[in-house]
Structure formats: structure tokens, C-alpha cells
GROMACS .gro file of C-alpha atoms in nm:
model
   70
    1MET     CA    1  14.974  12.326   3.280
    2ALA     CA    2  15.069  12.283   3.646
    3ALA     CA    3  15.133  12.574   3.879
    4GLY     CA    4  15.492  12.686   3.874
    5GLU     CA    5  15.547  12.588   3.510
    6SER     CA    6  15.627  12.878   3.283
    7ARG     CA    7  15.533  12.924   2.921
    8PRO     CA    8  15.753  13.081   2.657
    9LEU     CA    9  15.678  13.454   2.643
   10ASN     CA   10  15.556  13.426   2.284
   11GLU     CA   11  15.275  13.201   2.411
   12VAL     CA   12  15.166  13.428   2.699
   13GLN     CA   13  14.858  13.642   2.639
   14PHE     CA   14  14.879  13.971   2.828
   15LEU     CA   15  14.574  14.178   2.925
   16THR     CA   16  14.546  14.547   3.003
   17VAL     CA   17  14.410  14.663   3.337
   18ALA     CA   18  14.081  14.754   3.167
   19GLU     CA   19  14.055  14.406   3.013
   20VAL     CA   20  14.128  14.240   3.350
   21ALA     CA   21  13.862  14.459   3.513
   22ALA     CA   22  13.610  14.352   3.248
   23VAL     CA   23  13.691  13.981   3.292
   24MET     CA   24  13.667  14.006   3.672
   25ARG     CA   25  13.374  14.251   3.661
   26VAL     CA   26  13.545  14.491   3.900
   27SER     CA   27  13.675  14.846   3.868
   28LYS     CA   28  14.016  14.928   3.725
   29MET     CA   29  14.113  15.062   4.069
   30THR     CA   30  14.050  14.717   4.218
   31VAL     CA   31  14.284  14.565   3.959
   32TYR     CA   32  14.551  14.826   4.039
   33ARG     CA   33  14.517  14.741   4.409
   34LEU     CA   34  14.560  14.369   4.337
   35VAL     CA   35  14.869  14.440   4.126
   36HIS     CA   36  15.027  14.675   4.379
   37SER     CA   37  14.957  14.438   4.669
   38GLY     CA   38  15.121  14.150   4.482
   39HIS     CA   39  14.806  13.938   4.462
   40LEU     CA   40  14.803  13.966   4.083
   41PRO     CA   41  15.135  13.948   3.896
   42ALA     CA   42  15.195  14.208   3.627
   43ILE     CA   43  15.466  14.362   3.417
   44ARG     CA   44  15.509  14.731   3.364
   45VAL     CA   45  15.514  14.861   3.007
   46GLY     CA   46  15.590  15.230   3.014
   47ARG     CA   47  15.334  15.379   3.250
   48SER     CA   48  15.084  15.095   3.220
   49PHE     CA   49  15.060  14.737   3.343
   50ARG     CA   50  15.001  14.412   3.159
   51VAL     CA   51  14.872  14.106   3.341
   52PRO     CA   52  14.917  13.751   3.209
   53GLU     CA   53  14.572  13.612   3.124
   54GLN     CA   54  14.654  13.283   3.296
   55ALA     CA   55  14.733  13.473   3.620
   56VAL     CA   56  14.383  13.622   3.616
   57HIS     CA   57  14.225  13.279   3.578
   58GLU     CA   58  14.445  13.133   3.853
   59TYR     CA   59  14.361  13.421   4.088
   60LEU     CA   60  13.989  13.370   4.030
   61ARG     CA   61  14.020  12.991   4.074
   62GLU     CA   62  14.211  13.031   4.402
   63SER     CA   63  13.966  13.295   4.527
   64TYR     CA   64  13.658  13.089   4.448
   65VAL     CA   65  13.438  13.031   4.749
   66GLY     CA   66  13.229  12.719   4.696
   67VAL     CA   67  12.898  12.680   4.871
   68GLU     CA   68  12.848  12.342   5.028
   69THR     CA   69  12.496  12.207   5.052
   70GLY     CA   70  12.364  11.942   5.271
   0.00000   0.00000   0.00000
């Protein structure tokens, strides 16, 4: 799926902040900072946030720093 395309909401898998932190291997506070800064999109459900799983993968892909050899 290309960037900018949206999926129907019934096909979107949402993750909690704790689940995002586990996937990214960072603290929950780091995830909150990414959400509040706008680097990681999220929706608010009551007092908690839910992050689309695809957004986490895209953020990691865009943040990847490749090491060139040679």
C-alpha cells in the first residue's frame, strides 16, 4: 500500500502505547513524546492513545539509518 492511501477503519490494527514501546524497544515515555510531537500519529480513546500499527512500521522504516560499506 503506497503512502497516503488510507485503509478502511475495520482493517486498521491499533496498538496501545505499551505495545508500540515493546515493538520499538523503547520506553512508553518515548512513545508519548513521539505522539505529542506529531512524529507518530495516534488517536485518543478516553485518556489513552492508540497508534495504527502501519504508522509504527512506517516511522521505523523512515528513521532507518543504513550503514554503507566500501
